[in-house]
GROMACS .gro file of C-alpha atoms in nm:
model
  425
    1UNK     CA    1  -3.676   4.366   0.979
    2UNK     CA    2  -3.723   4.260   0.619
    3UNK     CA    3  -3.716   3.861   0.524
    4UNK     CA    4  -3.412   4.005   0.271
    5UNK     CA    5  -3.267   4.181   0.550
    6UNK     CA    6  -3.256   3.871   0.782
    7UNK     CA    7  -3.131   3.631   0.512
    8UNK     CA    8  -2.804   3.857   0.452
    9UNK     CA    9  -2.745   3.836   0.802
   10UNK     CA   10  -2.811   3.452   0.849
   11UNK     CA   11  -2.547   3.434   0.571
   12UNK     CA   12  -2.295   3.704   0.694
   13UNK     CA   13  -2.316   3.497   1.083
   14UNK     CA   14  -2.274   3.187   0.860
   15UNK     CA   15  -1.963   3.306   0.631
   16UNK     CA   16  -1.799   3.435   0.989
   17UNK     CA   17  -1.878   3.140   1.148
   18UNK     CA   18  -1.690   2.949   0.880
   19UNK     CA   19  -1.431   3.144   0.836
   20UNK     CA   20  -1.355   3.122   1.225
   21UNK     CA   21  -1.375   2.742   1.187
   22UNK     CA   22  -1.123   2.684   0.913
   23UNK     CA   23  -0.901   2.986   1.159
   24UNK     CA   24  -0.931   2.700   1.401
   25UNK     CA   25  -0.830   2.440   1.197
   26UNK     CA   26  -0.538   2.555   1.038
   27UNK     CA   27  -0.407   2.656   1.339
   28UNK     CA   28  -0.395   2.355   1.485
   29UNK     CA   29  -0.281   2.189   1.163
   30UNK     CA   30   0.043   2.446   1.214
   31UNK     CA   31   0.100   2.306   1.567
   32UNK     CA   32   0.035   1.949   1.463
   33UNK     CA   33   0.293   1.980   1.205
   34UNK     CA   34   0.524   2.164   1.453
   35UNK     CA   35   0.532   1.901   1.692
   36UNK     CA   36   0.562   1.579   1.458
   37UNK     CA   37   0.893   1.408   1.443
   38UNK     CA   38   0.819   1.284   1.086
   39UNK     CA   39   0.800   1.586   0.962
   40UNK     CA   40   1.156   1.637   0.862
   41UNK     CA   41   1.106   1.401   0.667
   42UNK     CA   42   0.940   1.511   0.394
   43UNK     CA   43   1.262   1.707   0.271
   44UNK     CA   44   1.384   1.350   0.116
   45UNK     CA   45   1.114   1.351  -0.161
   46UNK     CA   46   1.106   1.519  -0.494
   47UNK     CA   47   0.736   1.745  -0.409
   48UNK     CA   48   0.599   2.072  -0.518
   49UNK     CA   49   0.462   2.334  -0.264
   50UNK     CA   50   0.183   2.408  -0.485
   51UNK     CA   51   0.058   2.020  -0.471
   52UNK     CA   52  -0.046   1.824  -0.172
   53UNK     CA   53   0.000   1.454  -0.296
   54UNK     CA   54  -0.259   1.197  -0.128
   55UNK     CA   55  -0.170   0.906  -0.386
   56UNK     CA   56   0.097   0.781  -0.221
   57UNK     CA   57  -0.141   0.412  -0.162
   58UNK     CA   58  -0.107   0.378  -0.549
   59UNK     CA   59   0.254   0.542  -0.601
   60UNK     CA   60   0.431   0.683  -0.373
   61UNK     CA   61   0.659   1.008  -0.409
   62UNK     CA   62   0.974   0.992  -0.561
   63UNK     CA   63   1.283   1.004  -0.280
   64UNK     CA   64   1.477   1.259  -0.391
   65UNK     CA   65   1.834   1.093  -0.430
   66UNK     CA   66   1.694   0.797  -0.652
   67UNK     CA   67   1.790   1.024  -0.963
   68UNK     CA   68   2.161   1.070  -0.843
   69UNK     CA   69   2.184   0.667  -0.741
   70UNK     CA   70   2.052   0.563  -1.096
   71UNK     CA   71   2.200   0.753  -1.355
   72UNK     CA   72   2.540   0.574  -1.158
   73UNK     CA   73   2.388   0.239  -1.190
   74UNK     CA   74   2.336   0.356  -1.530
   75UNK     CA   75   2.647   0.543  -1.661
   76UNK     CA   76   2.933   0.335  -1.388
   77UNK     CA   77   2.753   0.023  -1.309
   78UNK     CA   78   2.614  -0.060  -1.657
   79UNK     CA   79   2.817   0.158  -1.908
   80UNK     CA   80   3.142   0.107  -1.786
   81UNK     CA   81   3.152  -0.249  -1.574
   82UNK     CA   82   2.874  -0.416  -1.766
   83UNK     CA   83   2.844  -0.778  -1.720
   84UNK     CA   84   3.165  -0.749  -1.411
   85UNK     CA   85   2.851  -0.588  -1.194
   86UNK     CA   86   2.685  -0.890  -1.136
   87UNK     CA   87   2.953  -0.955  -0.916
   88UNK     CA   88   3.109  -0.591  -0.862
   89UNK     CA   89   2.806  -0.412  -0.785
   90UNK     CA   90   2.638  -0.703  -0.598
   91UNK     CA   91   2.347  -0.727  -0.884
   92UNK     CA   92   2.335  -1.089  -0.799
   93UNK     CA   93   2.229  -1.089  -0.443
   94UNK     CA   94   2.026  -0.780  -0.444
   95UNK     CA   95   1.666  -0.951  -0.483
   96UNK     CA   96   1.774  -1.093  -0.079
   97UNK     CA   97   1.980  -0.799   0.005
   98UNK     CA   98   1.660  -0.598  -0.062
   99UNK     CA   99   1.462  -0.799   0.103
  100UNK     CA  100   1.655  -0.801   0.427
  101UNK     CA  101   1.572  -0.423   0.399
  102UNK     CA  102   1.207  -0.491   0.369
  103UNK     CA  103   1.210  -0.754   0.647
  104UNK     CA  104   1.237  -0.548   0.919
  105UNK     CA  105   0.938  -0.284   0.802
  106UNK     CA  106   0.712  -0.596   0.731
  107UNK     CA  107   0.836  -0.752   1.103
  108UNK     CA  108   0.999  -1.084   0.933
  109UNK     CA  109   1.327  -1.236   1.081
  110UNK     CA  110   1.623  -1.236   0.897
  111UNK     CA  111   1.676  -1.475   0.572
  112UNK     CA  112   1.223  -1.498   0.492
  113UNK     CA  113   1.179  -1.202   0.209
  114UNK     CA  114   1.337  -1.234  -0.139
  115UNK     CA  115   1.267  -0.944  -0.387
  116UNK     CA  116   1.175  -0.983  -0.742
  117UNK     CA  117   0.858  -1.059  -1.026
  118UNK     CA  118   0.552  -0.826  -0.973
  119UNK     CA  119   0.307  -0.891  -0.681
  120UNK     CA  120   0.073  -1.071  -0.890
  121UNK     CA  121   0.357  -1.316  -0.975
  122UNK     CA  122   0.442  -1.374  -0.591
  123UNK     CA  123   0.067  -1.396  -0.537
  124UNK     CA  124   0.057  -1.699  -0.790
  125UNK     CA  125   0.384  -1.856  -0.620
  126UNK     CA  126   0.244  -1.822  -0.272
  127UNK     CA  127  -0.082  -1.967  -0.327
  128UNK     CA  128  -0.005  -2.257  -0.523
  129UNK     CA  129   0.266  -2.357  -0.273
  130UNK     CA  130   0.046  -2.341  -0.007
  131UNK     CA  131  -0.242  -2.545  -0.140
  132UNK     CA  132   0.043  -2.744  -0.202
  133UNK     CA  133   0.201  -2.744   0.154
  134UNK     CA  134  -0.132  -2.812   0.274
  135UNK     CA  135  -0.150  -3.159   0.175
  136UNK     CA  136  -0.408  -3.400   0.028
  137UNK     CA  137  -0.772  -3.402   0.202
  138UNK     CA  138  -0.763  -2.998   0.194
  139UNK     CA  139  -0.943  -2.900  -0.174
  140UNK     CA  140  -1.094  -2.543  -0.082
  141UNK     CA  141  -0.903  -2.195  -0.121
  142UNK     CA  142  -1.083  -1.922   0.099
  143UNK     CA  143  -1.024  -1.590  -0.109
  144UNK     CA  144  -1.115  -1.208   0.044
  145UNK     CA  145  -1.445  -1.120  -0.162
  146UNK     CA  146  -1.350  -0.746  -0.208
  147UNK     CA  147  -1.003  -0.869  -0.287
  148UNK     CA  148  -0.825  -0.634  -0.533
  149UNK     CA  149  -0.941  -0.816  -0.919
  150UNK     CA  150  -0.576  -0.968  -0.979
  151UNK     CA  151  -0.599  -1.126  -0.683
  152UNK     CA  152  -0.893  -1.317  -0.719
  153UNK     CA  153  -0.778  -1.372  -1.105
  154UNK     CA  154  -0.498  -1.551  -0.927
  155UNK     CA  155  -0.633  -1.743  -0.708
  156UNK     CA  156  -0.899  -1.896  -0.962
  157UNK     CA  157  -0.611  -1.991  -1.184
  158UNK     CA  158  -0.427  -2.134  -0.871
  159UNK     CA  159  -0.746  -2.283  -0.792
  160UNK     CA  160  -0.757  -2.454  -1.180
  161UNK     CA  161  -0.373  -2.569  -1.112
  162UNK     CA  162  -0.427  -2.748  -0.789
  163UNK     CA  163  -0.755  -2.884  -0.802
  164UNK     CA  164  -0.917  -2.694  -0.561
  165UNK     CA  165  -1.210  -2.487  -0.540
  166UNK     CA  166  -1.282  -2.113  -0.437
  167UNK     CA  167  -1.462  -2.020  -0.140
  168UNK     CA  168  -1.510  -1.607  -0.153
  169UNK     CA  169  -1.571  -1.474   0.194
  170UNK     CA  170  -1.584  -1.143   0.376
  171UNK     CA  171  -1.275  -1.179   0.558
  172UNK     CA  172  -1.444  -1.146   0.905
  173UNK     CA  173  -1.583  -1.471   0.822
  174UNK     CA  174  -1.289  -1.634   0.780
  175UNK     CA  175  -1.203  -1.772   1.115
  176UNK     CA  176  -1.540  -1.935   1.170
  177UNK     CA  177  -1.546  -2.086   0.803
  178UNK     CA  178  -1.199  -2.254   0.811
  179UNK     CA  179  -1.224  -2.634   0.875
  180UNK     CA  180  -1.069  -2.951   0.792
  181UNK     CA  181  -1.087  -2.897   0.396
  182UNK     CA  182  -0.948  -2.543   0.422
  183UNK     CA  183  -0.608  -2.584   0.251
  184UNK     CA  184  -0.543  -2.178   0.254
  185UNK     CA  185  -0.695  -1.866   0.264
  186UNK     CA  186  -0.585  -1.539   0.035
  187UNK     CA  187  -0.645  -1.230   0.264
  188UNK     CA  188  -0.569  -0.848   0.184
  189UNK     CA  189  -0.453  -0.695   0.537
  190UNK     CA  190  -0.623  -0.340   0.388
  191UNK     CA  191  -0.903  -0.308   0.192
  192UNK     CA  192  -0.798  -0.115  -0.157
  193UNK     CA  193  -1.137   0.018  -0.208
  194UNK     CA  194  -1.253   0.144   0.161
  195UNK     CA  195  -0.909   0.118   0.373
  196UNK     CA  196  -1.080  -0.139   0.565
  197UNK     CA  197  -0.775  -0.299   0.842
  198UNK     CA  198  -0.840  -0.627   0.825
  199UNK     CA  199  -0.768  -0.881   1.130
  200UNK     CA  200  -0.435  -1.036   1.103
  201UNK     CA  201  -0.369  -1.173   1.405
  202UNK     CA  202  -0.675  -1.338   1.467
  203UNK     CA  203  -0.766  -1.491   1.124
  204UNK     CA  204  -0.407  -1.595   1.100
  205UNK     CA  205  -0.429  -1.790   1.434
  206UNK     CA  206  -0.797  -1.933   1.330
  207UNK     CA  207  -0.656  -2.028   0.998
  208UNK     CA  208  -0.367  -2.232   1.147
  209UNK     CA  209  -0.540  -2.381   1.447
  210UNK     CA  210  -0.759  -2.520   1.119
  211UNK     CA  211  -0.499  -2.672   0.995
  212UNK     CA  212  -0.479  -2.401   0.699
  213UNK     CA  213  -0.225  -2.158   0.568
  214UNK     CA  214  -0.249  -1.787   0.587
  215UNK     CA  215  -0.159  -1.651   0.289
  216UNK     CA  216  -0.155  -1.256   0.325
  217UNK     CA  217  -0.120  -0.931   0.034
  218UNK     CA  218   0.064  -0.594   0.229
  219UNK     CA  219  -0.006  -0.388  -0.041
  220UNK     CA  220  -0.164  -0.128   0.115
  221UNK     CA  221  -0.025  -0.160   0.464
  222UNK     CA  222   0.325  -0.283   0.439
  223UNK     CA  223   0.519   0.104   0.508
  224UNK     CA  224   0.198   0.266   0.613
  225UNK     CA  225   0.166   0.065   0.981
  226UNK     CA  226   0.322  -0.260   1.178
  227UNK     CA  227   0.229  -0.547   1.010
  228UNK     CA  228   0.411  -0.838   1.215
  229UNK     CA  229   0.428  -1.152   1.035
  230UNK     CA  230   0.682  -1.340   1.269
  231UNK     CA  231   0.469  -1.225   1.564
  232UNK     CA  232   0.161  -1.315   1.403
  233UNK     CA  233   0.289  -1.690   1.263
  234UNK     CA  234   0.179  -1.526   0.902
  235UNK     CA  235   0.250  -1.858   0.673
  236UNK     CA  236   0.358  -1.681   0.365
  237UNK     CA  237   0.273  -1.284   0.235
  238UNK     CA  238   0.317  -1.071  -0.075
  239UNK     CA  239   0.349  -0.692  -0.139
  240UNK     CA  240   0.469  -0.435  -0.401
  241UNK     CA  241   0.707  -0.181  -0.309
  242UNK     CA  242   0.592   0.103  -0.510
  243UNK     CA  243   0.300   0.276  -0.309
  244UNK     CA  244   0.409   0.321   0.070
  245UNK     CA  245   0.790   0.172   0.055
  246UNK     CA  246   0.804   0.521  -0.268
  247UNK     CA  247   1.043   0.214  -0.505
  248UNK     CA  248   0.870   0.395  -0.816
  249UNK     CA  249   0.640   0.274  -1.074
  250UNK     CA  250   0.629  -0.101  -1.134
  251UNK     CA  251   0.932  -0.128  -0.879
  252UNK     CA  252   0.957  -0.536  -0.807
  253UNK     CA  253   0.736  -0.700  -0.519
  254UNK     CA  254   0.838  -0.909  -0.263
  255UNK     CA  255   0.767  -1.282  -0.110
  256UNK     CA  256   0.755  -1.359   0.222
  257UNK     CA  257   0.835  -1.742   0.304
  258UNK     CA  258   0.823  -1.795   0.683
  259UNK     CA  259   1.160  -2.017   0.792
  260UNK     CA  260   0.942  -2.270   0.914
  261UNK     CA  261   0.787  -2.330   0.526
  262UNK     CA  262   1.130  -2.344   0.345
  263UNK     CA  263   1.206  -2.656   0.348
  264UNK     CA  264   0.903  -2.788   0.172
  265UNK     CA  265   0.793  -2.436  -0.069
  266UNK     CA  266   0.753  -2.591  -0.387
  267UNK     CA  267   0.680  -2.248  -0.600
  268UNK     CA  268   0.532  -2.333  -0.970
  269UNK     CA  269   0.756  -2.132  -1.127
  270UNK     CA  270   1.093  -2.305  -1.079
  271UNK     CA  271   1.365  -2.084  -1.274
  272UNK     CA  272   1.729  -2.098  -1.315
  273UNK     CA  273   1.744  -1.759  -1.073
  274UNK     CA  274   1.613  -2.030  -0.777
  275UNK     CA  275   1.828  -2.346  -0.872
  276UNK     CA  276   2.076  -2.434  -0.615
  277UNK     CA  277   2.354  -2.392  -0.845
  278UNK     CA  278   2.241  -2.171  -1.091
  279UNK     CA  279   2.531  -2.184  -1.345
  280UNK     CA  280   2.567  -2.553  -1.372
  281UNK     CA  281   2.306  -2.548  -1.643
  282UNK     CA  282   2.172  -2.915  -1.524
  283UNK     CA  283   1.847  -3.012  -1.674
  284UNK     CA  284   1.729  -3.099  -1.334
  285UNK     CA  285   1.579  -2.831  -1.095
  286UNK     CA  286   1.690  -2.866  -0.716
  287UNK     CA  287   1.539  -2.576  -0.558
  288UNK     CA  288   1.773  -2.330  -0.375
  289UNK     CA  289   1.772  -2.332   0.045
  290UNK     CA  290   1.593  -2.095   0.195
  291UNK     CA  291   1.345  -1.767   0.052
  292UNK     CA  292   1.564  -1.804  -0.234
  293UNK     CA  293   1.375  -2.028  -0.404
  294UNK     CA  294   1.125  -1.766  -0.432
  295UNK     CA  295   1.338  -1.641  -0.719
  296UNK     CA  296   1.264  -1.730  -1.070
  297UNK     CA  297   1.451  -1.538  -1.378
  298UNK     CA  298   1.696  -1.293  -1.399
  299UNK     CA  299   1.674  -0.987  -1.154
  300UNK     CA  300   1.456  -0.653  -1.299
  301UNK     CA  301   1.822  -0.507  -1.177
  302UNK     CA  302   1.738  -0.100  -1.313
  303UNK     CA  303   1.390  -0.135  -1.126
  304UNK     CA  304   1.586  -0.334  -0.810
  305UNK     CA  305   1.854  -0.091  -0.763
  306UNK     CA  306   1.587   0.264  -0.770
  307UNK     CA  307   1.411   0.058  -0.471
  308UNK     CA  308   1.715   0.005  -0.293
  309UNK     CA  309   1.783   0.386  -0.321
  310UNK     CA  310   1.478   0.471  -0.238
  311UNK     CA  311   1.464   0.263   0.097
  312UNK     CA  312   1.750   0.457   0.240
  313UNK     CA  313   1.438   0.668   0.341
  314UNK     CA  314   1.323   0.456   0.594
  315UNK     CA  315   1.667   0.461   0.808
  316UNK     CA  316   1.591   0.522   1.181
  317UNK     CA  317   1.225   0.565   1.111
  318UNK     CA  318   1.077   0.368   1.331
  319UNK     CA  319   0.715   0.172   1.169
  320UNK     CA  320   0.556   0.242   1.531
  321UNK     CA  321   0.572   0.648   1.448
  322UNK     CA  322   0.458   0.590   1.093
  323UNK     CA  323   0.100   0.439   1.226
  324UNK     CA  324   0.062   0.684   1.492
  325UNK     CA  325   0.085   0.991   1.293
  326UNK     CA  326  -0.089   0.773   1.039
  327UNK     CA  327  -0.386   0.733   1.249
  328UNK     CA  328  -0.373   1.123   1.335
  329UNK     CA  329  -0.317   1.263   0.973
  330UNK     CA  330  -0.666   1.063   0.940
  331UNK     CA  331  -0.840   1.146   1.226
  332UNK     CA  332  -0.775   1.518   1.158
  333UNK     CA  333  -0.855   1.493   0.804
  334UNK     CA  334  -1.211   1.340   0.870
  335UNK     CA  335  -1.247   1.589   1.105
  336UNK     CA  336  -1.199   1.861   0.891
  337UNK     CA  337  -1.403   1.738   0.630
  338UNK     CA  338  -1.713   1.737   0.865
  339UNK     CA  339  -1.693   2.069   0.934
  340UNK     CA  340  -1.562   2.183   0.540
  341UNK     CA  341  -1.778   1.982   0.355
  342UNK     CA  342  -2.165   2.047   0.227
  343UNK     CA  343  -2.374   1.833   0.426
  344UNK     CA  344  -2.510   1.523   0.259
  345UNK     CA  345  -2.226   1.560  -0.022
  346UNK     CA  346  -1.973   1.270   0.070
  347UNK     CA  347  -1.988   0.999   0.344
  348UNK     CA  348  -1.671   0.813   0.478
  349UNK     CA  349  -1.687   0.413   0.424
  350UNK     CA  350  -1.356   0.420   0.595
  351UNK     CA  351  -1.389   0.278   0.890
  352UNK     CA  352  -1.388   0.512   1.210
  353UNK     CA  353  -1.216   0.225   1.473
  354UNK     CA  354  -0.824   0.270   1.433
  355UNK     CA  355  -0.779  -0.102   1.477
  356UNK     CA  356  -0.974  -0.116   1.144
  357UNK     CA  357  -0.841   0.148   0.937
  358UNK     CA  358  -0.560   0.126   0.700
  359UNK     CA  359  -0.403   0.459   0.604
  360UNK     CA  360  -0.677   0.589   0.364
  361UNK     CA  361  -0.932   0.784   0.373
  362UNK     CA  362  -1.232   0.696   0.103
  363UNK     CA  363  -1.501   0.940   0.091
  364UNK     CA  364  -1.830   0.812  -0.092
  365UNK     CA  365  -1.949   1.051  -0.325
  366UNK     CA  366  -2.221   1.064  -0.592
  367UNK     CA  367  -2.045   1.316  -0.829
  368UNK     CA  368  -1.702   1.125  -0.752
  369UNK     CA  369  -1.567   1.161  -1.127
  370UNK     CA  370  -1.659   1.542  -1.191
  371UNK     CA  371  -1.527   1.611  -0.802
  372UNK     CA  372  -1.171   1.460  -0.830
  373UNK     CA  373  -1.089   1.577  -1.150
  374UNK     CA  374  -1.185   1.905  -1.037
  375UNK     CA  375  -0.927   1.851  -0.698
  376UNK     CA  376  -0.643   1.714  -0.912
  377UNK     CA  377  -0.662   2.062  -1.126
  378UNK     CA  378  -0.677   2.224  -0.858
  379UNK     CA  379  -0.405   2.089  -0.670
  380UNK     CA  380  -0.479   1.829  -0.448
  381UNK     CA  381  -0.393   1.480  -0.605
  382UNK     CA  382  -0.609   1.150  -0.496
  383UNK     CA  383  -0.746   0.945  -0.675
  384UNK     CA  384  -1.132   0.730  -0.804
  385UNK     CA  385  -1.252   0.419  -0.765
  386UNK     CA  386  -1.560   0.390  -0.981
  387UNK     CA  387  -1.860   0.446  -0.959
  388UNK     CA  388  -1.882   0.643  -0.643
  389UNK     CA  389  -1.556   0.621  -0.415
  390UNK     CA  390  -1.303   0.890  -0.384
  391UNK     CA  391  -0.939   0.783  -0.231
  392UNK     CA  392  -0.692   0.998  -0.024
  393UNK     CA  393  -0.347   0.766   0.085
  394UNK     CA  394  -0.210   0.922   0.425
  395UNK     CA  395   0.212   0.859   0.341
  396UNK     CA  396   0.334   1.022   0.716
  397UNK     CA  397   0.636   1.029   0.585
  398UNK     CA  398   0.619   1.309   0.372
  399UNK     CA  399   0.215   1.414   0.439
  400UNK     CA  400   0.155   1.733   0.705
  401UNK     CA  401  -0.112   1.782   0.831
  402UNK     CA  402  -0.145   2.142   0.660
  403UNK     CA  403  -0.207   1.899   0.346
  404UNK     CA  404  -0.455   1.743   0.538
  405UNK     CA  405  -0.636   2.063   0.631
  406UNK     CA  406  -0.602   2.183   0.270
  407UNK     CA  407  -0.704   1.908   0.077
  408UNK     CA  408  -1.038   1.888   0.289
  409UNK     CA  409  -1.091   2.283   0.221
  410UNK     CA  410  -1.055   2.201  -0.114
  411UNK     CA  411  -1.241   1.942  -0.143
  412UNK     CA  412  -1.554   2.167   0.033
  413UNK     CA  413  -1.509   2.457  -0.209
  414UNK     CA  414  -1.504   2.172  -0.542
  415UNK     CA  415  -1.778   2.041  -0.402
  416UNK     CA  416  -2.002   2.366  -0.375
  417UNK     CA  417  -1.897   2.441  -0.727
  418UNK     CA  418  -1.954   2.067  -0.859
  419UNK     CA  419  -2.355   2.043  -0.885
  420UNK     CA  420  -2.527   1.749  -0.759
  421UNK     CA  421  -2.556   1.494  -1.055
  422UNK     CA  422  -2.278   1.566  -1.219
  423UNK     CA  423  -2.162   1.377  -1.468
  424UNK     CA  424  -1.786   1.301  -1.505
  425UNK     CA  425  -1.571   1.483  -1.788
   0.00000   0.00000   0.00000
């Protein structure tokens, strides 16, 4: 038999070979998505068949009713009551109305989140109050070393305000490096860049047996799996709402102020929104009881009310369910990129331990640029971290795992078309 003879053979075995594999696969992707009780979900979002949207850990999907519930906030609320809906329409309480929505997804008690400002804003408030809360003695501020930039921005202007110093540290070094100066520690619970699940429980309780306070960002994990800051004794915690909670882009963030902390949060940014009588316009601030005084100015009410809409998603959706088939949408996905995917071509720095992942996948690859502009044309939506990192966000509510299977066939068939050293376009 000819060498020419016994290649075409090698490569007919191999194309049957792969073709049986990705049989195999979405196969079992169709009875995965069969049997998952999320899956009806999916029906409340505003998506395209031809798209399978893995972004959802930067923005989440639209909820399909937000539309309807705006244009009456708009046209009814606005147009015809006007300044009567502060009062009519409940515009004034909705930043803790909101928030008792939020509460129960983040596992906070009632009367502890307060909606409103952007999550860099809450960031500032939180950390400032707790170097504050801390007490004199306490000058050092440990801060997440891959925190997300605007974090660590933050903190080093918190860290100007208060006197203290920064301390960056991986986060598993945390517990053993808090000691008697420690005044807090600024901790994301999921890595942006990796997915990395960081160790709440455990560096919360080091943190506070230190005498420190935990201050924690949900970004990435608040809506994606159970976060439990009551359980945990979490001190104080931020998040937006836009990526797994779907409140739309630049939809308000949130403050958590644990009911034990109340009393004494003295947030930098008193405003008239956190006074305990607002409209008596004295020239003296007494702060407001409770996670109120997390307020500042007036309500972002059009941005407010679309989150409030699009929470109605979450109703009898248990957070439990949303890790599980979290953790499975994941798995599977990983799995099908081994066996889709050139060898050598990308290399998960997620990690594989489901007590450390978040509800990401990132997939290190050389050509990263080239390879996910080449996905997003041809359907499958993610999204780059330079230089090297490509990002697909697992939303259960509204990802199959079809999408899963696709995007990871996809991703194989870019990636024998992209050319090693590719530059980006």
């Amino acid at each position: 038999m000819s060498d020419l003879l016994k290649g075409r053979l090698k490569d007919q075995l191999k194309d049957r070979l792969k073709g049986r594999r990705e049989e195999h696969l979405e196969a079992r992707a169709r009875d995965l998505d069969t049997a998952d009780g999320l899956a009806g979900h999916r029906e409340k979002f505003a998506l395209d068949a031809d798209t399978v949207y893995l972004d959802g850990n930067s923005l989440g999907a639209l909820p399909a009713h937000v539309p309807a519930r705006m244009a009456d906030v708009i046209t009814r609320e606005w147009g015809e009551l006007r300044i009567r809906s502060w009062d009519e329409s409940g515009w004034w309480t909705a930043p803790e109305r909101i928030g008792e929505r939020i509460a129960p997804i983040v596992g906070a008690g009632p009367g502890q989140v307060v909606v409103g400002d952007s999550t860099s804003v809450n960031v500032f408030k939180a950390l400032v109050a707790a170097a504050r809360l801390a007490g004199d003695g306490r000058d050092e501020i440990l801060v997440d070393a891959s925190t997300f930039p605007t974090d660590g921005y933050i903190a080093e202007s918190a860290a100007r305000m208060t006197g203290h110093r920064i301390v960056p540290l991986d986060p598993a070094a945390m517990a053993e490096a808090a000691g008697p100066r420690t005044a807090a520690a600024l901790v994301n619970h999921v890595d942006y860049r990796s997915g990395r699940l960081h160790d709440l429980p455990g560096i919360t309780a080091a943190l506070r047996a230190a005498g420190a306070l935990a201050v924690w960002d949900l970004c990435h994990s608040a809506g994606a799996l159970p976060v439990g800051l009551d359980a945990h004794g979490v001190d104080l915690a931020v998040g937006c709402t836009y990526k797994y909670l779907n409140g739309g882009p630049g939809s308000p963030a949130y403050l958590y102020v644990a009911e034990r902390h109340q009393a004494a949060f003295d947030s930098p940014l008193p405003g008239w929104n956190s006074h305990a009588d607002p409209f008596a316009m004295t020239p003296g601030y007494e702060a407001a009881a409770g996670a109120v005084r997390g307020r500042v100015g007036t309500p972002d009410i059009l941005s407010m009310l679309a989150l409030e809409a699009a929470l109605d998603v979450w109703d009898g959706v248990a957070v439990e369910d949303v890790r599980a088939k979290s953790l499975a949408l994941t798995d599977f996905f990983l799995e099908c990129v081994r066996a889709y995917a050139p060898e050598g071509r990308v290399a998960s720095v997620t990690p594989e331990a489901h007590g450390e992942r978040g509800s990401q996948v990132a997939l290190r690859c050389a050509e990263a640029p080239a390879v996910m502009a080449e996905l997003i044309r041809r359907g499958v939506v993610g999204d780059l971290r330079r230089p090297d990192v490509l990002r697909f966000g697992f939303t259960p509510l509204y990802v199959g795992f079809a999408d899963a299977e696709r995007a990871a066939r996809v991703l194989a068939e870019v990636l024998a078309d992209v050319p090693a050293g590719a530059p980006a376009e």
